[in-house]
């Protein structure tokens, strides 16, 4: 499993509970990641070809790509690597967020486009796009940014900013207090989806703060599900098929 998300951890726990041998691969970008149940490996494979080689050498029977919705390079390598190795691939991707009638959202196609909107829309901006890609906002001299990350971000950063290190899940009341404390008049986020970090959107709605939402990048077209239960059923079905095939081969004397 290519993991790093809350859904990946939940899926790993469910599969281990069913006796499935799970190897979760984490990219290693977070200094102290929350480790899932089962076996864990940290670090890349060396691209699609390296992944294909690892899959063949270890005898992996199926792969679940449960990475973050914005980890598009990993998903591309997963599609290419599993195709080369002939290993079934499932994409587990949580549903994206949708604006309600009371929301004031602007969609951006990239971080660069989001930065352009910031220059026009906000003076005190809550930036929650993660520590990668902050360079897109570094050239904005007028707005002040409250930047929230799990780990300290690397420069370049906006000239006027404060960094808060924190990890979700968050509460609506906590997000409201944070945004009021810093006088936030614009929220910037990626369309990560799910409930883990959605409290900031509820807080922005209640405070009447507009939101800039960065759209998800395009991904390879592979079989995709949105829930842990669906992903678990897919893996268990493959595990059952593998077990039946092995039994049939033994009965046939193969």
Short mmCIF file of C-alpha atoms in Angstrom, two decimals, residues 37 45 119 242:
data_model
loop_
_atom_site.label_atom_id
_atom_site.label_comp_id
_atom_site.label_asym_id
_atom_site.label_seq_id
_atom_site.Cartn_x
_atom_site.Cartn_y
_atom_site.Cartn_z
CA UNK A 37 -0.52 -1.37 11.36
CA UNK A 45 11.38 3.15 -5.07
CA UNK A 119 -2.89 39.38 -4.08
CA UNK A 242 -5.29 -15.89 -4.95
#
